[in-house]
Amino acid sequence: MDRYVASYETTAASPQASGPSEPAPDPETAAAGLQQALATANDQLSAGCDKQAFVDGLKDGLAGVRAESDVALAVLARITANLTGATGNRRSVPVGEGEDLLAAVATAAPGATLNLAAGEYRLSHSLVLLDGITLSGAGRDETRLVSSATDVSVLVISPDLVGLEQLTVSRDHAAPGSVLIASATTSVSLDAVTLEGARTSSDKRGGAGLDLASASGTTSPGRTTVQLTDVVLRDNAWAGLAVGGGHRVSVLTSRFADNGQCGACFIGAAEGSIERSRFTGNGVGVAVVGASTAVLGDNRIAGGDVGIQVGDQATPTITGNRVSGSKRAALIYTDTAGGVLKGTTCSGVDVGIVLSAKALPSLSGNDCTLARAST
């Protein structure tokens, strides 16, 4: 029995094999740099510079500035808009197919909603969101952002709430990277959005539909930082959703399909919940590792190698889930993982719950076979 259980210690889809992308730039630092640049310019104006001459000279000077990264490009565009008076003040901004979406974002007022018309918007640079704005499409099947940008399609580094709704963001499969990355301490709301097509690079970076990056040593945010409702995460090479420490995610009625290593991965000190959602054909439906305390409730998990995998010192609370058709096992607990496993139903699997010798979850009311190592 011990040898049999030991064979499950390493699954074919370890959530740590690729790892998250490098942590994105700190939003507070980015915001402070932007505000400092604006304050310096305003001080010059207050000191008596001729405003029109200043603006004309600024336009000429900024036109010759070369940004070295997509983040720098976004900051430069934002500074240019602010200092040349191009920043709008409308709360609702229409954007038509074929318009420059990066320019629309750069000139949008904080708190504005950009209403994207139906159509396809192709992005060769990352869409960097420095301010709290909302991108609202005409429906996930109607408004599509297709990106070939290096590393990431959409990067959120705003200290204020950013929203995406009623649209699809996908990667050009020839361009490795993740679909959306949100830095630690950012806040994001996704509603009726699809994130798809992320691919890993040759050095195993990227490949996540939604990568909630974390800085080293990040502690609990003490609040929900990312909300997903009716979101589809599919066909991503590494993970549909990767949650790192510093984020607390709330996922409701969402779908995870055909993601390579895991539908959802909770890593390190990641917190949050996934409820009433469906997982189909992912390597591992949900992986909870590190010291994560994730909550999984009333989800349906079908196919893949493993339904739910818990490892390291993670202590998730798993209640009322149904797991079916997993090739290796419905649930696997390795290392010293614990937590609560209650009311789980396993069907169409050869093995239900697999526990290593030191894994000690509290088990009650589960309709699954059980295999436990003795040493």
CSV table of C-alpha atoms in Angstrom, one decimal:
chain,number,residue,atom,x,y,z
A,1,MET,CA,0.0,0.0,0.0
A,2,ASP,CA,2.8,2.4,0.9
A,3,ARG,CA,4.5,2.0,-2.5
A,4,TYR,CA,1.1,2.4,-4.2
A,5,VAL,CA,0.4,5.7,-2.4
A,6,ALA,CA,3.9,6.9,-3.0
A,7,SER,CA,3.4,6.7,-6.7
A,8,TYR,CA,1.0,9.6,-6.4
A,9,GLU,CA,3.5,11.9,-4.6
A,10,THR,CA,4.5,13.6,-7.9
A,11,THR,CA,1.8,14.1,-10.4
A,12,ALA,CA,2.2,14.7,-14.1
A,13,ALA,CA,1.1,18.3,-13.7
A,14,SER,CA,3.0,19.8,-10.8
A,15,PRO,CA,1.8,23.4,-10.2
A,16,GLN,CA,5.4,24.4,-9.5
A,17,ALA,CA,6.9,23.3,-12.8
A,18,SER,CA,6.5,26.7,-14.6
A,19,GLY,CA,6.0,29.1,-11.8
A,20,PRO,CA,4.4,32.5,-12.2
A,21,SER,CA,5.9,35.2,-14.4
A,22,GLU,CA,8.4,37.6,-12.8
A,23,PRO,CA,6.6,39.9,-10.4
A,24,ALA,CA,5.2,42.9,-12.3
A,25,PRO,CA,6.3,46.4,-11.4
A,26,ASP,CA,5.1,47.6,-8.1
A,27,PRO,CA,2.0,49.8,-8.6
A,28,GLU,CA,2.8,52.2,-5.9
A,29,THR,CA,6.3,52.8,-7.3
A,30,ALA,CA,4.9,53.3,-10.8
A,31,ALA,CA,2.2,55.6,-9.6
A,32,ALA,CA,4.7,57.6,-7.5
A,33,GLY,CA,7.0,58.0,-10.4
A,34,LEU,CA,4.2,59.2,-12.7
A,35,GLN,CA,3.0,61.7,-10.1
A,36,GLN,CA,6.5,63.0,-9.5
A,37,ALA,CA,7.0,63.7,-13.2
A,38,LEU,CA,3.7,65.6,-13.4
A,39,ALA,CA,4.4,67.6,-10.2
A,40,THR,CA,7.8,68.7,-11.6
A,41,ALA,CA,6.2,69.9,-14.8
A,42,ASN,CA,3.5,71.7,-12.9
A,43,ASP,CA,6.0,73.4,-10.7
A,44,GLN,CA,7.8,74.8,-13.8
A,45,LEU,CA,4.5,76.2,-15.0
A,46,SER,CA,3.7,77.7,-11.6
A,47,ALA,CA,7.2,79.4,-11.6
A,48,GLY,CA,6.2,81.5,-14.6
A,49,CYS,CA,6.9,79.5,-17.8
A,50,ASP,CA,4.8,80.5,-20.7
A,51,LYS,CA,2.2,77.6,-20.9
A,52,GLN,CA,1.8,77.4,-24.6
A,53,ALA,CA,5.5,77.6,-25.2
A,54,PHE,CA,6.1,75.0,-22.6
A,55,VAL,CA,3.5,72.7,-24.2
A,56,ASP,CA,4.9,73.2,-27.7
A,57,GLY,CA,8.4,72.5,-26.5
A,58,LEU,CA,7.2,69.5,-24.5
A,59,LYS,CA,5.5,68.0,-27.5
A,60,ASP,CA,8.6,68.3,-29.6
A,61,GLY,CA,10.8,66.9,-26.8
A,62,LEU,CA,8.5,64.0,-26.0
A,63,ALA,CA,8.3,63.0,-29.6
A,64,GLY,CA,12.0,62.3,-29.5
A,65,VAL,CA,11.8,60.2,-26.3
A,66,ARG,CA,12.3,56.5,-26.8
A,67,ALA,CA,10.6,54.1,-24.4
A,68,GLU,CA,12.6,50.9,-23.7
A,69,SER,CA,9.7,48.7,-22.5
A,70,ASP,CA,5.9,48.5,-22.7
A,71,VAL,CA,5.6,49.8,-19.2
A,72,ALA,CA,7.9,52.8,-20.0
A,73,LEU,CA,5.9,53.3,-23.2
A,74,ALA,CA,2.6,53.5,-21.2
A,75,VAL,CA,4.1,55.9,-18.6
A,76,LEU,CA,5.5,58.1,-21.4
A,77,ALA,CA,2.1,58.2,-23.1
A,78,ARG,CA,0.3,59.0,-19.9
A,79,ILE,CA,2.7,61.8,-19.0
A,80,THR,CA,2.4,63.2,-22.5
A,81,ALA,CA,-1.4,63.2,-22.3
A,82,ASN,CA,-1.4,64.9,-18.9
A,83,LEU,CA,1.1,67.6,-19.7
A,84,THR,CA,-0.2,68.4,-23.2
A,85,GLY,CA,-3.8,68.6,-22.1
A,86,ALA,CA,-4.9,65.5,-24.0
A,87,THR,CA,-6.3,63.7,-21.0
A,88,GLY,CA,-10.1,63.5,-21.3
A,89,ASN,CA,-12.6,64.1,-18.5
A,90,ARG,CA,-15.5,62.0,-19.8
A,91,ARG,CA,-16.7,59.1,-17.5
A,92,SER,CA,-17.8,57.1,-20.6
A,93,VAL,CA,-15.5,56.9,-23.7
A,94,PRO,CA,-16.6,55.1,-26.9
A,95,VAL,CA,-13.8,53.2,-28.7
A,96,GLY,CA,-14.5,51.8,-32.2
A,97,GLU,CA,-12.8,48.9,-33.9
A,98,GLY,CA,-9.6,50.1,-35.6
A,99,GLU,CA,-9.0,52.8,-33.1
A,100,ASP,CA,-5.7,52.9,-31.1
A,101,LEU,CA,-6.7,51.2,-27.8
A,102,LEU,CA,-3.3,52.1,-26.2
A,103,ALA,CA,-3.9,55.7,-27.0
A,104,ALA,CA,-7.4,55.6,-25.7
A,105,VAL,CA,-6.2,54.1,-22.4
A,106,ALA,CA,-3.4,56.7,-22.1
A,107,THR,CA,-5.8,59.6,-22.5
A,108,ALA,CA,-8.7,58.2,-20.3
A,109,ALA,CA,-9.5,59.9,-17.0
A,110,PRO,CA,-9.0,57.8,-13.9
A,111,GLY,CA,-12.3,56.1,-13.2
A,112,ALA,CA,-13.5,56.3,-16.8
A,113,THR,CA,-15.2,53.4,-18.6
A,114,LEU,CA,-13.9,52.7,-22.2
A,115,ASN,CA,-16.8,51.2,-24.1
A,116,LEU,CA,-15.3,49.0,-26.8
A,117,ALA,CA,-17.5,48.3,-29.8
A,118,ALA,CA,-17.8,44.9,-31.3
A,119,GLY,CA,-14.8,43.8,-33.3
A,120,GLU,CA,-11.2,42.7,-33.1
A,121,TYR,CA,-8.5,44.9,-31.5
A,122,ARG,CA,-5.0,43.7,-32.3
A,123,LEU,CA,-2.2,44.6,-29.8
A,124,SER,CA,1.5,44.4,-30.6
A,125,HIS,CA,2.4,46.0,-27.2
A,126,SER,CA,1.2,45.1,-23.8
A,127,LEU,CA,-1.9,47.1,-22.7
A,128,VAL,CA,-0.5,48.6,-19.4
A,129,LEU,CA,-3.2,49.9,-17.1
A,130,LEU,CA,-1.7,52.6,-14.8
A,131,ASP,CA,-5.0,54.0,-13.6
A,132,GLY,CA,-8.3,52.7,-12.3
A,133,ILE,CA,-10.4,52.4,-15.5
A,134,THR,CA,-12.9,49.8,-16.9
A,135,LEU,CA,-12.7,48.2,-20.3
A,136,SER,CA,-16.3,47.2,-21.3
A,137,GLY,CA,-17.0,45.3,-24.5
A,138,ALA,CA,-20.1,44.4,-26.4
A,139,GLY,CA,-20.0,40.7,-25.2
A,140,ARG,CA,-17.2,38.1,-24.9
A,141,ASP,CA,-18.1,36.8,-28.4
A,142,GLU,CA,-18.3,40.2,-29.9
A,143,THR,CA,-15.3,42.2,-28.6
A,144,ARG,CA,-11.9,40.5,-28.8
A,145,LEU,CA,-8.5,41.7,-27.9
A,146,VAL,CA,-5.8,39.6,-29.7
A,147,SER,CA,-2.2,40.2,-28.5
A,148,SER,CA,1.2,39.4,-29.8
A,149,ALA,CA,2.9,41.5,-27.2
A,150,THR,CA,6.0,40.3,-25.4
A,151,ASP,CA,5.4,38.5,-22.2
A,152,VAL,CA,1.8,39.7,-21.4
A,153,SER,CA,-1.3,41.0,-23.2
A,154,VAL,CA,-2.7,43.1,-20.3
A,155,LEU,CA,-0.6,44.3,-17.3
A,156,VAL,CA,-2.4,45.9,-14.3
A,157,ILE,CA,-0.2,48.0,-12.1
A,158,SER,CA,-2.8,50.6,-11.0
A,159,PRO,CA,-3.2,51.2,-7.3
A,160,ASP,CA,-6.9,51.7,-8.0
A,161,LEU,CA,-9.6,49.3,-9.1
A,162,VAL,CA,-9.4,48.1,-12.7
A,163,GLY,CA,-12.3,46.4,-14.4
A,164,LEU,CA,-12.8,44.2,-17.5
A,165,GLU,CA,-16.2,43.1,-18.6
A,166,GLN,CA,-18.0,41.6,-21.6
A,167,LEU,CA,-14.9,40.8,-23.7
A,168,THR,CA,-12.3,38.2,-24.6
A,169,VAL,CA,-8.5,38.7,-24.4
A,170,SER,CA,-6.5,36.1,-26.2
A,171,ARG,CA,-2.8,35.5,-27.0
A,172,ASP,CA,-1.5,35.0,-30.5
A,173,HIS,CA,-0.3,31.4,-30.2
A,174,ALA,CA,3.0,32.3,-31.9
A,175,ALA,CA,3.8,34.7,-29.1
A,176,PRO,CA,4.6,33.2,-25.7
A,177,GLY,CA,3.4,34.9,-22.6
A,178,SER,CA,0.5,35.3,-20.2
A,179,VAL,CA,-2.9,36.9,-20.9
A,180,LEU,CA,-3.3,39.1,-17.9
A,181,ILE,CA,-0.9,39.8,-15.0
A,182,ALA,CA,-1.9,41.8,-11.9
A,183,SER,CA,0.8,43.0,-9.5
A,184,ALA,CA,0.5,42.5,-5.8
A,185,THR,CA,-1.6,45.1,-4.1
A,186,THR,CA,-3.7,45.8,-7.2
A,187,SER,CA,-7.4,45.3,-7.3
A,188,VAL,CA,-9.2,43.8,-10.3
A,189,SER,CA,-12.8,42.9,-11.2
A,190,LEU,CA,-13.5,40.6,-14.1
A,191,ASP,CA,-17.1,40.0,-15.2
A,192,ALA,CA,-18.2,37.9,-18.3
A,193,VAL,CA,-14.6,37.8,-19.6
A,194,THR,CA,-12.7,35.1,-21.4
A,195,LEU,CA,-8.9,34.8,-21.0
A,196,GLU,CA,-7.4,32.3,-23.4
A,197,GLY,CA,-4.4,31.0,-25.4
A,198,ALA,CA,-1.4,31.8,-23.1
A,199,ARG,CA,1.8,29.9,-24.0
A,200,THR,CA,5.0,29.3,-22.1
A,201,SER,CA,8.3,30.6,-23.3
A,202,SER,CA,11.4,28.4,-23.9
A,203,ASP,CA,12.6,29.2,-20.4
A,204,LYS,CA,9.2,28.1,-19.0
A,205,ARG,CA,7.9,31.5,-18.1
A,206,GLY,CA,4.4,32.8,-18.7
A,207,GLY,CA,1.5,30.6,-19.9
A,208,ALA,CA,-1.2,31.8,-17.5
A,209,GLY,CA,-4.6,33.1,-18.3
A,210,LEU,CA,-4.6,35.2,-15.2
A,211,ASP,CA,-1.4,35.5,-13.2
A,212,LEU,CA,-1.8,37.2,-9.9
A,213,ALA,CA,1.9,37.9,-9.3
A,214,SER,CA,3.3,38.3,-5.9
A,215,ALA,CA,6.4,39.9,-4.5
A,216,SER,CA,8.7,37.8,-2.3
A,217,GLY,CA,7.6,37.7,1.3
A,218,THR,CA,4.2,39.3,0.5
A,219,THR,CA,1.7,38.9,3.4
A,220,SER,CA,-2.1,38.6,3.4
A,221,PRO,CA,-3.9,41.6,1.9
A,222,GLY,CA,-6.7,41.3,4.5
A,223,ARG,CA,-9.3,41.8,1.8
A,224,THR,CA,-10.5,40.5,-1.6
A,225,THR,CA,-8.2,41.9,-4.2
A,226,VAL,CA,-9.5,40.1,-7.3
A,227,GLN,CA,-13.1,39.2,-8.1
A,228,LEU,CA,-14.0,36.8,-11.0
A,229,THR,CA,-17.7,36.3,-12.0
A,230,ASP,CA,-18.7,34.2,-15.0
A,231,VAL,CA,-15.1,34.2,-16.3
A,232,VAL,CA,-13.8,31.6,-18.8
A,233,LEU,CA,-10.1,30.6,-18.5
A,234,ARG,CA,-9.2,28.1,-21.3
A,235,ASP,CA,-6.4,26.7,-23.4
A,236,ASN,CA,-3.6,28.2,-21.4
A,237,ALA,CA,-0.4,26.2,-21.4
A,238,TRP,CA,0.5,26.6,-17.7
A,239,ALA,CA,-2.5,27.7,-15.6
A,240,GLY,CA,-6.0,29.2,-16.1
A,241,LEU,CA,-5.6,31.1,-12.8
A,242,ALA,CA,-2.4,31.4,-10.8
A,243,VAL,CA,-2.8,33.0,-7.4
A,244,GLY,CA,0.3,34.1,-5.4
A,245,GLY,CA,0.8,35.4,-1.9
A,246,GLY,CA,-0.4,39.0,-1.6
A,247,HIS,CA,-3.7,38.3,-3.3
A,248,ARG,CA,-7.1,37.1,-2.1
A,249,VAL,CA,-9.3,36.0,-5.0
A,250,SER,CA,-13.0,35.4,-5.1
A,251,VAL,CA,-14.2,33.2,-8.0
A,252,LEU,CA,-17.9,32.5,-8.7
A,253,THR,CA,-19.7,30.6,-11.5
A,254,SER,CA,-16.6,30.5,-13.7
A,255,ARG,CA,-15.2,27.9,-16.1
A,256,PHE,CA,-11.7,26.4,-16.4
A,257,ALA,CA,-11.1,24.2,-19.4
A,258,ASP,CA,-8.1,22.6,-21.1
A,259,ASN,CA,-5.4,24.4,-19.2
A,260,GLY,CA,-2.1,22.5,-19.3
A,261,GLN,CA,-0.9,22.1,-15.7
A,262,CYS,CA,-3.8,23.3,-13.6
A,263,GLY,CA,-7.1,25.0,-14.0
A,264,ALA,CA,-6.4,27.0,-10.9
A,265,CYS,CA,-3.2,27.1,-8.8
A,266,PHE,CA,-2.9,28.6,-5.3
A,267,ILE,CA,0.8,29.1,-4.5
A,268,GLY,CA,2.7,30.2,-1.5
A,269,ALA,CA,0.5,32.2,1.0
A,270,ALA,CA,-2.3,32.6,-1.6
A,271,GLU,CA,-5.8,33.1,-0.2
A,272,GLY,CA,-9.2,33.1,-1.7
A,273,SER,CA,-12.2,31.0,-2.8
A,274,ILE,CA,-13.6,29.3,-5.8
A,275,GLU,CA,-17.3,28.4,-5.7
A,276,ARG,CA,-19.9,27.0,-8.0
A,277,SER,CA,-17.5,26.7,-10.9
A,278,ARG,CA,-16.7,24.0,-13.4
A,279,PHE,CA,-13.3,22.5,-14.4
A,280,THR,CA,-13.0,20.3,-17.5
A,281,GLY,CA,-9.9,18.6,-19.0
A,282,ASN,CA,-7.2,20.5,-17.0
A,283,GLY,CA,-4.0,18.7,-16.0
A,284,VAL,CA,-4.9,19.2,-12.3
A,285,GLY,CA,-8.3,20.8,-11.7
A,286,VAL,CA,-7.2,22.8,-8.6
A,287,ALA,CA,-3.7,22.7,-7.1
A,288,VAL,CA,-3.2,24.1,-3.6
A,289,VAL,CA,0.4,24.2,-2.4
A,290,GLY,CA,2.8,26.2,-0.2
A,291,ALA,CA,1.0,27.6,2.8
A,292,SER,CA,-2.3,28.4,1.0
A,293,THR,CA,-5.6,28.4,2.8
A,294,ALA,CA,-7.8,28.4,-0.2
A,295,VAL,CA,-11.5,27.5,0.0
A,296,LEU,CA,-13.2,25.3,-2.6
A,297,GLY,CA,-16.9,24.9,-2.5
A,298,ASP,CA,-19.6,23.3,-4.6
A,299,ASN,CA,-17.4,22.9,-7.7
A,300,ARG,CA,-17.7,20.3,-10.5
A,301,ILE,CA,-14.4,18.9,-11.7
A,302,ALA,CA,-14.2,16.5,-14.6
A,303,GLY,CA,-11.4,14.8,-16.5
A,304,GLY,CA,-7.7,15.6,-16.4
A,305,ASP,CA,-5.1,13.7,-14.4
A,306,VAL,CA,-6.1,14.8,-10.9
A,307,GLY,CA,-9.1,16.6,-9.7
A,308,ILE,CA,-7.7,18.4,-6.6
A,309,GLN,CA,-4.0,18.2,-5.5
A,310,VAL,CA,-2.9,19.6,-2.1
A,311,GLY,CA,0.8,19.7,-1.1
A,312,ASP,CA,3.4,21.2,1.1
A,313,GLN,CA,1.8,22.8,4.2
A,314,ALA,CA,-1.4,23.9,2.6
A,315,THR,CA,-4.6,23.7,4.6
A,316,PRO,CA,-7.5,24.3,2.3
A,317,THR,CA,-11.2,23.9,3.1
A,318,ILE,CA,-12.8,21.7,0.5
A,319,THR,CA,-16.5,21.1,0.8
A,320,GLY,CA,-19.3,19.8,-1.4
A,321,ASN,CA,-17.3,19.3,-4.6
A,322,ARG,CA,-17.9,16.6,-7.2
A,323,VAL,CA,-14.9,15.0,-9.0
A,324,SER,CA,-15.3,12.7,-11.9
A,325,GLY,CA,-13.2,11.0,-14.6
A,326,SER,CA,-9.8,11.8,-13.3
A,327,LYS,CA,-7.1,9.5,-14.8
A,328,ARG,CA,-4.9,9.1,-11.7
A,329,ALA,CA,-7.0,10.1,-8.6
A,330,ALA,CA,-9.8,12.4,-7.6
A,331,LEU,CA,-7.9,14.0,-4.8
A,332,ILE,CA,-4.2,13.8,-3.7
A,333,TYR,CA,-2.7,15.1,-0.4
A,334,THR,CA,1.1,15.0,-0.2
A,335,ASP,CA,3.8,16.2,2.3
A,336,THR,CA,2.2,17.5,5.5
A,337,ALA,CA,-0.9,19.0,3.8
A,338,GLY,CA,-4.0,19.3,6.0
A,339,GLY,CA,-7.2,21.3,6.1
A,340,VAL,CA,-10.8,20.1,5.8
A,341,LEU,CA,-12.2,17.7,3.2
A,342,LYS,CA,-16.0,17.3,3.6
A,343,GLY,CA,-18.9,16.2,1.5
A,344,THR,CA,-16.9,15.3,-1.6
A,345,THR,CA,-18.3,12.9,-4.2
A,346,CYS,CA,-16.0,10.9,-6.5
A,347,SER,CA,-17.3,9.0,-9.6
A,348,GLY,CA,-15.8,7.4,-12.6
A,349,VAL,CA,-12.3,7.2,-11.0
A,350,ASP,CA,-10.1,4.2,-10.1
A,351,VAL,CA,-8.9,5.9,-7.0
A,352,GLY,CA,-10.7,8.5,-4.9
A,353,ILE,CA,-8.7,10.1,-2.1
A,354,VAL,CA,-4.9,9.5,-1.8
A,355,LEU,CA,-3.1,10.5,1.4
A,356,SER,CA,0.6,10.5,2.1
A,357,ALA,CA,1.8,9.2,5.5
A,358,LYS,CA,2.1,12.7,7.0
A,359,ALA,CA,-0.9,14.4,5.3
A,360,LEU,CA,-3.6,15.0,7.9
A,361,PRO,CA,-6.7,16.6,6.5
A,362,SER,CA,-10.0,16.3,8.5
A,363,LEU,CA,-12.2,14.0,6.5
A,364,SER,CA,-16.0,13.7,6.9
A,365,GLY,CA,-19.0,12.8,4.7
A,366,ASN,CA,-17.0,12.0,1.6
A,367,ASP,CA,-18.2,9.4,-0.9
A,368,CYS,CA,-14.8,8.4,-2.2
A,369,THR,CA,-12.5,5.4,-1.8
A,370,LEU,CA,-9.5,6.1,0.4
A,371,ALA,CA,-5.8,5.1,0.1
A,372,ARG,CA,-3.4,6.1,2.9
A,373,ALA,CA,0.3,5.3,3.3
A,374,SER,CA,1.3,4.0,6.7
A,375,THR,CA,4.8,5.3,6.9
